[in-house]
Coordinates of C-alpha atoms in Angstrom, one line a residue:
M857 CA 14.7 5.1 -17.4
S858 CA 11.1 5.9 -18.0
G859 CA 8.9 8.8 -16.9
L860 CA 6.8 11.8 -17.5
V861 CA 6.2 15.3 -16.0
L862 CA 2.6 16.3 -15.4
K863 CA 2.8 20.1 -15.6
G864 CA 0.4 22.8 -14.5
G865 CA -2.1 20.8 -12.5
L866 CA -3.4 21.1 -8.9
V867 CA -2.3 18.3 -6.6
A868 CA -4.6 17.0 -3.8
C869 CA -2.5 15.4 -1.1
P870 CA -4.4 12.8 0.9
L871 CA -2.1 13.2 3.9
T872 CA -2.7 17.0 4.3
A873 CA -6.0 17.4 2.4
K874 CA -4.4 20.5 0.8
V875 CA -4.6 21.3 -2.9
V876 CA -1.6 23.1 -4.3
P877 CA -0.4 23.9 -7.8
R878 CA 2.6 21.7 -8.5
D879 CA 4.3 19.8 -11.3
L880 CA 4.5 16.0 -10.7
V881 CA 7.5 14.2 -11.9
I882 CA 7.0 10.4 -12.5
R883 CA 10.2 8.4 -12.8
D884 CA 10.4 4.6 -12.9
G885 CA 6.9 4.1 -11.4
R886 CA 7.3 6.6 -8.5
I887 CA 6.9 10.2 -7.8
A888 CA 10.3 11.9 -8.1
G889 CA 11.7 14.9 -6.2
D890 CA 13.6 16.4 -9.1
H891 CA 12.5 18.7 -11.9
G892 CA 12.4 16.0 -14.6
T893 CA 14.0 18.2 -17.3
D894 CA 15.1 15.0 -19.1
L895 CA 11.6 13.6 -19.3
P896 CA 8.7 14.2 -21.6
Q897 CA 6.3 16.9 -20.5
R898 CA 2.5 16.9 -20.5
D899 CA 0.4 20.0 -19.8
I900 CA -2.4 19.1 -17.5
S901 CA -3.6 22.7 -16.7
G902 CA -7.2 22.7 -15.7
H903 CA -6.9 19.3 -14.0
M904 CA -6.6 18.1 -10.4
V905 CA -4.3 15.2 -9.6
I906 CA -5.6 12.9 -6.8
A907 CA -4.0 9.8 -5.3
G908 CA -5.4 6.7 -6.9
L909 CA -8.6 5.5 -5.2
I910 CA -8.6 2.0 -3.7
N911 CA -11.7 -0.2 -3.7
A912 CA -11.1 -2.3 -0.6
H913 CA -13.9 -4.9 -1.1
T914 CA -15.6 -6.0 -4.2
H915 CA -16.5 -9.2 -6.0
G916 CA -15.4 -9.4 -9.6
H917 CA -17.6 -12.4 -10.4
A918 CA -20.7 -10.3 -9.7
N919 CA -20.1 -7.8 -12.5
L920 CA -22.4 -9.6 -14.9
N921 CA -25.3 -9.5 -12.4
K922 CA -26.1 -5.8 -12.4
G923 CA -29.7 -5.0 -11.7
V924 CA -30.7 -8.5 -10.5
A925 CA -31.1 -7.6 -6.9
D926 CA -33.9 -5.0 -6.4
L927 CA -35.6 -5.9 -3.1
W928 CA -33.0 -8.3 -1.7
P929 CA -31.7 -8.2 1.9
L930 CA -28.4 -9.9 2.4
E931 CA -30.0 -13.3 3.1
F932 CA -31.8 -13.3 -0.2
S933 CA -28.5 -12.4 -1.9
L934 CA -26.8 -15.4 -0.2
T935 CA -29.7 -17.6 -1.3
H936 CA -29.1 -16.6 -4.9
G937 CA -25.3 -16.7 -4.5
G938 CA -24.9 -20.1 -6.1
W939 CA -26.3 -19.3 -9.5
M940 CA -24.7 -15.8 -9.8
A941 CA -21.3 -17.4 -10.2
A942 CA -22.3 -20.6 -11.9
G943 CA -22.1 -21.8 -15.5
R944 CA -19.0 -19.8 -16.4
D945 CA -15.9 -20.7 -18.4
A946 CA -12.6 -19.0 -18.0
Q947 CA -13.4 -16.4 -20.8
M948 CA -16.6 -15.4 -19.0
V949 CA -14.6 -15.0 -15.7
Y950 CA -12.0 -12.9 -17.5
D951 CA -14.6 -10.7 -19.1
S952 CA -16.6 -10.3 -15.9
T953 CA -13.5 -9.2 -14.1
L954 CA -12.4 -6.9 -16.9
L955 CA -15.9 -5.2 -16.9
G956 CA -15.4 -4.3 -13.3
A957 CA -11.9 -3.1 -13.9
W958 CA -13.2 -0.8 -16.7
D959 CA -15.9 0.6 -14.4
M960 CA -13.3 1.2 -11.7
L961 CA -10.8 2.9 -14.0
L962 CA -13.5 5.4 -15.0
S963 CA -13.8 6.4 -11.3
G964 CA -10.1 6.9 -10.7
V965 CA -9.4 3.5 -9.0
T966 CA -5.9 2.1 -9.2
A967 CA -6.1 -0.9 -6.8
V968 CA -8.8 -3.4 -5.9
Y969 CA -9.3 -6.0 -3.2
D970 CA -11.4 -8.7 -5.1
L971 CA -13.1 -11.4 -3.1
V972 CA -13.7 -13.8 -5.9
V973 CA -16.1 -16.7 -5.5
G974 CA -14.2 -19.9 -4.8
M975 CA -16.6 -22.2 -2.9
P976 CA -16.0 -24.9 -1.9
A977 CA -12.5 -24.4 -3.5
P978 CA -11.4 -22.1 -6.3
E979 CA -10.8 -23.3 -9.8
P980 CA -7.2 -22.6 -11.0
E981 CA -8.2 -21.6 -14.5
H982 CA -10.7 -19.1 -13.2
L983 CA -8.1 -17.6 -10.9
H984 CA -5.7 -17.3 -13.8
A985 CA -8.4 -15.5 -15.7
V986 CA -9.0 -13.0 -12.9
A987 CA -5.3 -12.3 -12.6
Q988 CA -4.9 -11.8 -16.3
A989 CA -7.9 -9.4 -16.5
Y990 CA -6.4 -7.1 -13.8
H991 CA -3.0 -7.3 -15.4
D992 CA -4.4 -6.3 -18.8
A993 CA -6.4 -3.5 -17.2
G994 CA -3.3 -2.3 -15.4
L995 CA -4.8 -2.3 -11.9
R996 CA -3.1 -3.5 -8.7
A997 CA -5.1 -6.2 -7.1
V998 CA -5.4 -8.6 -4.1
I999 CA -7.2 -11.7 -5.4
A1000 CA -8.8 -13.4 -2.4
P1001 CA -11.0 -16.5 -3.1
M1002 CA -14.0 -16.7 -0.9
V1003 CA -14.0 -20.1 0.8
A1004 CA -16.1 -21.9 3.5
D1005 CA -16.7 -25.4 4.7
I1006 CA -20.3 -24.8 5.9
G1007 CA -23.1 -23.8 3.4
F1008 CA -25.3 -20.8 3.9
A1009 CA -28.5 -22.7 4.8
D1010 CA -26.6 -24.9 7.3
S1011 CA -24.9 -22.0 9.0
I1012 CA -28.0 -20.3 10.3
P1013 CA -29.6 -22.2 13.2
G1014 CA -33.0 -23.5 12.1
L1015 CA -32.9 -22.3 8.4
A1016 CA -32.2 -25.7 6.8
D1017 CA -35.1 -27.2 8.7
A1018 CA -37.4 -24.4 7.4
L1019 CA -36.7 -25.3 3.8
P1020 CA -38.4 -28.0 1.8
A1021 CA -36.8 -31.4 1.9
G1022 CA -33.5 -31.5 0.1
R1023 CA -33.5 -27.8 -0.7
A1024 CA -30.8 -26.8 1.7
R1025 CA -28.4 -29.4 0.4
A1026 CA -29.1 -28.5 -3.2
L1027 CA -28.3 -24.9 -2.4
T1028 CA -25.2 -25.4 -0.2
G1029 CA -23.6 -28.6 -1.5
P1030 CA -22.3 -31.6 0.5
P1031 CA -20.3 -31.2 3.7
Q1032 CA -16.6 -30.4 3.3
D1033 CA -13.7 -31.9 5.1
P1034 CA -11.6 -28.9 6.3
Q1035 CA -8.2 -30.4 5.7
T1036 CA -9.0 -31.7 2.3
L1037 CA -10.5 -28.3 1.4
L1038 CA -7.5 -26.4 2.6
R1039 CA -5.2 -28.6 0.5
R1040 CA -7.4 -27.9 -2.6
I1041 CA -7.3 -24.2 -1.9
D1042 CA -3.5 -24.2 -1.6
E1043 CA -3.1 -26.2 -4.8
A1044 CA -5.4 -23.9 -6.7
M1045 CA -3.5 -20.8 -5.7
G1046 CA -0.1 -22.4 -6.4
F1047 CA 1.0 -20.3 -9.4
D1048 CA 2.9 -17.1 -9.8
L1049 CA 0.9 -13.9 -10.3
P1050 CA 1.7 -11.0 -12.6
E1051 CA 3.5 -8.0 -11.1
G1052 CA 1.3 -5.8 -8.9
I1053 CA -1.2 -8.6 -8.1
V1054 CA -1.0 -10.7 -4.9
W1055 CA -3.0 -13.3 -3.2
G1056 CA -5.4 -13.0 -0.3
L1057 CA -7.8 -15.5 1.3
A1058 CA -11.4 -14.7 2.3
P1059 CA -13.0 -17.3 4.6
T1060 CA -16.4 -15.8 3.8
I1061 CA -18.3 -15.4 7.1
P1062 CA -17.4 -16.6 10.6
H1063 CA -20.4 -18.8 11.1
Q1064 CA -19.8 -20.5 7.7
C1065 CA -16.5 -21.8 8.8
T1066 CA -15.7 -24.5 11.4
P1067 CA -13.0 -23.6 13.9
E1068 CA -10.7 -26.1 12.3
F1069 CA -11.2 -24.7 8.8
L1070 CA -11.0 -21.0 9.9
Q1071 CA -7.8 -21.5 11.9
G1072 CA -6.3 -23.6 9.1
A1073 CA -7.2 -21.0 6.5
A1074 CA -5.6 -18.2 8.6
A1075 CA -2.5 -20.4 9.2
L1076 CA -2.2 -21.1 5.5
A1077 CA -2.6 -17.5 4.5
R1078 CA 0.1 -16.4 7.0
A1079 CA 2.5 -19.1 6.0
R1080 CA 2.1 -18.1 2.3
G1081 CA 2.2 -14.3 3.0
W1082 CA -1.4 -13.8 1.8
R1083 CA -3.8 -11.1 3.2
L1084 CA -7.0 -12.2 5.0
H1085 CA -10.5 -10.7 4.6
M1086 CA -13.9 -11.7 6.0
H1087 CA -17.5 -10.5 5.9
V1088 CA -18.3 -9.7 9.6
A1089 CA -21.6 -8.6 11.1
E1090 CA -22.9 -7.4 7.8
S1091 CA -26.5 -7.9 8.8
R1092 CA -28.4 -8.0 12.0
L1093 CA -29.0 -11.7 11.5
Q1094 CA -25.3 -12.3 11.5
A1095 CA -25.0 -10.6 14.8
E1096 CA -27.9 -12.7 16.1
V1097 CA -26.3 -15.9 14.9
A1098 CA -23.1 -15.1 16.7
R1099 CA -24.9 -14.6 19.9
A1100 CA -26.8 -17.9 19.4
L1101 CA -23.8 -20.0 18.5
W1102 CA -21.1 -18.5 20.7
N1103 CA -22.8 -16.1 23.1
A1104 CA -20.4 -13.5 21.8
S1105 CA -19.9 -11.1 19.0
P1106 CA -18.2 -12.2 15.7
V1107 CA -15.2 -10.2 16.6
D1108 CA -15.0 -12.0 20.0
R1109 CA -15.1 -15.3 18.1
L1110 CA -12.3 -14.2 15.7
H1111 CA -10.2 -13.0 18.6
E1112 CA -10.7 -16.3 20.5
L1113 CA -9.6 -18.3 17.4
G1114 CA -6.5 -16.1 16.9
I1115 CA -7.6 -14.8 13.5
L1116 CA -7.1 -11.0 14.1
G1117 CA -3.9 -9.2 13.0
P1118 CA -2.6 -6.4 10.8
D1119 CA -3.1 -8.5 7.7
F1120 CA -6.8 -8.9 8.5
T1121 CA -9.6 -6.8 7.0
V1122 CA -13.2 -6.9 8.2
G1123 CA -15.8 -6.3 5.5
H1124 CA -18.9 -4.2 6.5
A1125 CA -18.8 -4.3 10.3
V1126 CA -22.3 -2.8 10.5
W1127 CA -23.6 -4.7 13.6
L1128 CA -20.6 -4.4 15.9
E1129 CA -20.2 -2.4 19.1
R1130 CA -17.6 0.0 20.4
R1131 CA -15.7 -2.7 22.2
D1132 CA -15.5 -4.7 19.0
F1133 CA -13.9 -1.8 17.3
A1134 CA -11.5 -1.3 20.2
T1135 CA -10.4 -5.0 19.8
L1136 CA -9.9 -4.6 16.0
A1137 CA -7.8 -1.5 16.7
R1138 CA -5.7 -3.3 19.2
Y1139 CA -4.7 -5.9 16.6
D1140 CA -4.2 -3.2 13.8
A1141 CA -6.9 -4.8 11.7
T1142 CA -8.7 -2.7 9.1
I1143 CA -12.3 -2.3 8.2
A1144 CA -13.7 -2.0 4.7
H1145 CA -16.6 0.4 5.1
I1146 CA -19.2 -0.3 2.3
P1147 CA -21.9 2.3 2.7
A1148 CA -23.8 1.9 -0.7
S1149 CA -24.1 -1.8 -0.3
N1150 CA -25.2 -1.5 3.3
Q1151 CA -28.0 0.8 2.2
R1152 CA -28.9 -1.3 -0.9
L1153 CA -29.3 -4.5 1.2
G1154 CA -31.1 -2.7 4.1
A1155 CA -28.3 -3.8 6.4
G1156 CA -28.3 -0.6 8.4
V1157 CA -25.9 2.4 9.0
A1158 CA -22.5 1.3 10.1
P1159 CA -21.1 3.5 12.9
L1160 CA -18.2 5.0 11.0
R1161 CA -17.4 7.7 13.6
M1162 CA -17.3 5.1 16.3
M1163 CA -14.8 3.0 14.3
L1164 CA -12.5 6.0 13.8
E1165 CA -12.8 7.1 17.4
E1166 CA -11.6 3.7 18.6
G1167 CA -8.5 4.0 16.3
V1168 CA -9.5 1.5 13.6
T1169 CA -8.0 2.1 10.1
V1170 CA -11.0 2.4 7.8
A1171 CA -10.9 1.8 4.0
L1172 CA -13.8 2.4 1.6
A1173 CA -15.3 0.0 -0.9
T1174 CA -18.2 -0.5 -3.3
D1175 CA -19.0 -4.2 -2.8
G1176 CA -20.0 -6.4 -5.8
A1177 CA -22.3 -5.3 -8.7
N1178 CA -25.2 -7.5 -7.3
S1179 CA -25.4 -5.3 -4.2
S1180 CA -24.2 -1.9 -5.4
D1181 CA -24.3 -2.1 -9.2
A1182 CA -21.8 0.7 -9.6
M1183 CA -18.1 0.4 -8.9
N1184 CA -17.9 4.1 -8.2
M1185 CA -15.6 5.1 -5.4
F1186 CA -16.7 8.8 -5.6
E1187 CA -20.1 7.5 -4.6
A1188 CA -18.5 5.5 -1.8
M1189 CA -16.9 8.6 -0.4
R1190 CA -20.1 10.6 -0.7
H1191 CA -22.2 8.0 1.1
A1192 CA -19.6 7.7 3.9
T1193 CA -19.8 11.4 4.7
N1194 CA -23.5 11.7 4.3
L1195 CA -24.5 8.7 6.3
S1196 CA -22.3 9.8 9.2
R1197 CA -24.7 12.7 9.6
L1198 CA -27.8 10.5 10.1
W1199 CA -26.9 9.7 13.7
E1200 CA -28.2 12.0 16.4
T1201 CA -24.8 13.5 17.1
P1202 CA -23.1 16.9 17.0
A1203 CA -21.7 18.1 13.7
R1204 CA -18.2 17.9 15.0
R1205 CA -18.5 14.0 14.9
W1206 CA -19.5 13.9 11.3
V1207 CA -17.1 12.6 8.7
G1208 CA -15.9 15.2 6.3
A1209 CA -14.7 15.1 2.7
A1210 CA -11.0 15.1 3.6
Q1211 CA -11.4 12.1 5.9
A1212 CA -13.4 10.3 3.2
Y1213 CA -10.6 11.0 0.7
G1214 CA -8.1 9.6 3.2
M1215 CA -10.1 6.4 3.7
A1216 CA -10.4 5.9 0.0
T1217 CA -6.6 6.1 -0.5
L1218 CA -4.5 5.7 2.7
G1219 CA -7.1 3.4 4.3
G1220 CA -7.4 1.3 1.3
A1221 CA -3.6 1.0 1.0
A1222 CA -3.5 -0.3 4.6
A1223 CA -6.1 -2.9 3.8
M1224 CA -4.3 -4.2 0.8
G1225 CA -0.8 -4.0 2.3
L1226 CA 0.3 -1.3 -0.2
A1227 CA 2.6 1.6 0.1
P1228 CA 0.3 4.6 0.2
A1229 CA 0.1 6.8 -2.9
T1230 CA 0.6 10.1 -1.1
L1231 CA 1.8 11.9 -4.2
A1232 CA 5.0 12.8 -2.2
P1233 CA 8.5 12.1 -3.6
G1234 CA 9.2 8.4 -3.3
A1235 CA 5.5 7.3 -3.3
P1236 CA 4.1 5.0 -6.0
A1237 CA 2.9 6.9 -9.0
D1238 CA -0.7 5.7 -8.7
L1239 CA -2.9 8.7 -9.5
A1240 CA -5.9 10.0 -11.4
C1241 CA -6.3 13.4 -13.2
L1242 CA -9.7 15.0 -13.0
S1243 CA -10.8 17.7 -15.4
L1244 CA -11.8 20.8 -13.5
Q1245 CA -13.9 21.9 -16.5
S1246 CA -16.8 19.6 -15.5
P1247 CA -19.9 20.9 -13.7
A1248 CA -18.8 19.3 -10.4
F1249 CA -16.0 21.8 -10.1
C1250 CA -17.7 24.9 -11.4
P1251 CA -17.1 27.2 -9.6
L1252 CA -14.0 25.9 -8.0
N1253 CA -14.5 26.8 -4.4
A1254 CA -13.2 23.7 -2.4
P1255 CA -11.8 21.0 -4.8
I1256 CA -11.6 18.1 -2.4
T1257 CA -15.1 18.8 -0.9
Q1258 CA -16.5 19.1 -4.4
M1259 CA -14.8 15.9 -5.5
V1260 CA -16.6 14.1 -2.6
T1261 CA -20.0 15.8 -2.8
A1262 CA -20.5 16.3 -6.5
E1263 CA -18.1 14.2 -8.6
N1264 CA -19.5 11.0 -10.3
G1265 CA -16.5 9.9 -12.4
A1266 CA -17.3 12.0 -15.4
S1267 CA -14.3 14.2 -14.7
V1268 CA -11.7 11.4 -14.7
A1269 CA -9.5 11.9 -17.7
H1270 CA -6.3 10.0 -17.0
V1271 CA -5.3 7.2 -14.6
F1272 CA -1.7 6.1 -13.9
V1273 CA -0.6 2.9 -12.0
A1274 CA 3.1 2.6 -11.1
G1275 CA 3.7 5.5 -13.5
R1276 CA 2.0 3.7 -16.5
E1277 CA -1.0 5.4 -18.1
V1278 CA -3.9 2.9 -17.9
L1279 CA -6.6 5.3 -18.8
H1280 CA -6.0 8.1 -21.4
A1281 CA -8.7 10.7 -22.2
G1282 CA -11.3 8.4 -20.6
R1283 CA -10.4 5.3 -22.5
P1284 CA -8.5 2.2 -21.2
T1285 CA -5.1 1.7 -22.8
G1286 CA -4.8 -2.0 -22.1
F1287 CA -8.0 -3.4 -23.7
D1288 CA -10.8 -2.5 -26.0
P1289 CA -14.0 -1.8 -24.2
D1290 CA -16.1 -2.1 -27.4
A1291 CA -14.7 -5.6 -27.9
L1292 CA -15.5 -6.4 -24.3
R1293 CA -19.1 -5.4 -24.6
A1294 CA -19.4 -7.4 -27.8
R1295 CA -18.0 -10.6 -26.2
I1296 CA -20.4 -10.2 -23.2
A1297 CA -23.4 -9.7 -25.4
G1298 CA -22.3 -12.8 -27.4
F1299 CA -22.0 -15.2 -24.5
L1300 CA -24.8 -13.9 -22.2
P1301 CA -27.6 -16.2 -23.7
R1302 CA -25.3 -19.2 -23.1
L1303 CA -24.5 -18.1 -19.6
E1304 CA -28.2 -17.7 -18.7
A1305 CA -29.0 -21.1 -20.1
N1306 CA -26.1 -22.7 -18.1
R1307 CA -27.4 -21.4 -14.8
A1308 CA -31.1 -21.4 -15.4
D1309 CA -31.9 -24.5 -13.3
I1310 CA -30.0 -23.4 -10.2
R1311 CA -31.4 -19.8 -10.6
A1312 CA -34.9 -21.2 -10.6
L1313 CA -34.2 -23.3 -7.6
A1314 CA -33.0 -20.2 -5.7
E1315 CA -36.0 -18.2 -6.8
T1316 CA -38.4 -20.8 -5.5
T1317 CA -36.5 -21.0 -2.2
V1318 CA -36.6 -17.3 -1.4
P1319 CA -40.2 -17.4 -0.1
H1320 CA -39.2 -20.0 2.4
V1321 CA -36.2 -17.9 3.5
R1322 CA -38.5 -14.9 3.8
R1323 CA -40.9 -16.8 6.0
F1324 CA -38.1 -18.0 8.2
L1325 CA -36.8 -14.4 8.6
D1326 CA -40.2 -13.0 9.3
N1327 CA -41.0 -15.6 11.9
R1328 CA -37.7 -15.9 13.7
R1329 CA -37.3 -14.6 17.3
R1330 CA -35.4 -11.4 17.2
P1331 CA -33.3 -11.1 20.4
D1332 CA -32.6 -7.7 21.9
L1333 CA -28.9 -6.9 20.9
G1334 CA -28.8 -3.8 23.1
F1335 CA -28.1 -1.6 20.1
T1336 CA -29.4 -1.0 16.6
R1337 CA -28.1 0.1 13.2
N1338 CA -31.5 0.7 11.7
L1339 CA -33.7 3.8 11.7
P1340 CA -36.9 3.3 13.6
C1341 CA -40.0 2.5 11.5
E1342 CA -42.2 5.5 10.8

């Protein structure tokens, strides 16, 4: 029997949003209800214990691309998507994933939903590397390869024709047979994962999937017991494409095809309407709200209060490092609360700190299919200890509010997953971050050389994509998620 007693700390319950002085007994990976007199004791006076934060949508393959996307809307990012995951061997994939895990541990994250690149089909050795990285870091994870049978340029009506001859095919690859592709995906994911890590599947965007492929992917995932996750209405253009292709919203389309369900998570959901959120709520689907990425990509302000009012379970996320750079869930909570106040609405409809904490914990658990880390007896011992000696908590007036409004991760001292300490005194226990940095510095020149040609192709294609976006007809959607131009 293994365990530990954390004595003398303040405990912040995500269910009640109350902070109380209480000893926490960890026994066999869970919070125990006894006094733990037979277990080792650790004094954590001057710390606040929070439930482990859950990053409900990120892309581990993007961690080596920090800083590359300055003035990129989503469609530029998708144009560049091919090279950002190209030219890698399994060691590079492992280190990219581990880099993100390190970043997340430093901000109190205990679980992550990783939509790894896998188009047209994932490579088994790369999936092994991702799983091993999260196992070594000690994080729980859903690993969900992003898959599609229609390339980006071919999925937007008129875009392929607006590109120079041959450019669309060079960027998106040859057409894929849906059934062949599904067999390849199933074969690539046909190995056992380490404890605490499970499979998901992420058909990337509704209009990048034929009906046959999307329904087949959902059927495969449900037959295998995998989670499902899609990017839905992330940008205005995606909402426009849905109207043009189906005369419906993306959620209408997913409903029509039978994709929605309690195992399904919608990423972003910026350009949806109230009725779409009501539909998602009816099927017990979750939304991964990703406020920092939505701002960075100029996608607009997602109507978070509307989602909550319609009864949707909302999780929080950072997105990948090419569209947010930081994997900081404290930042995600802060943006979620602040952006809810930009709408012309009474203060009673704003999202407060306690709600953001709940979304970053309980909401994330729902998206990942996890038992929530409530810090109550019987709950998983997934938690983080924050030092209250940092400036964010001086003076200590309202700990949860200060965590959301002022914390940046600097206070995170210890992180436990299933009762095992995976971050001690700010340093990972399962890997050496100094060695990780050295490996990345060593292979980066080779990686850049491997992907130089496809990167150059993307860079010379962006002006054509920009011209297409500038010249397209912009239909009136009847609503907006952007602030009016000054």
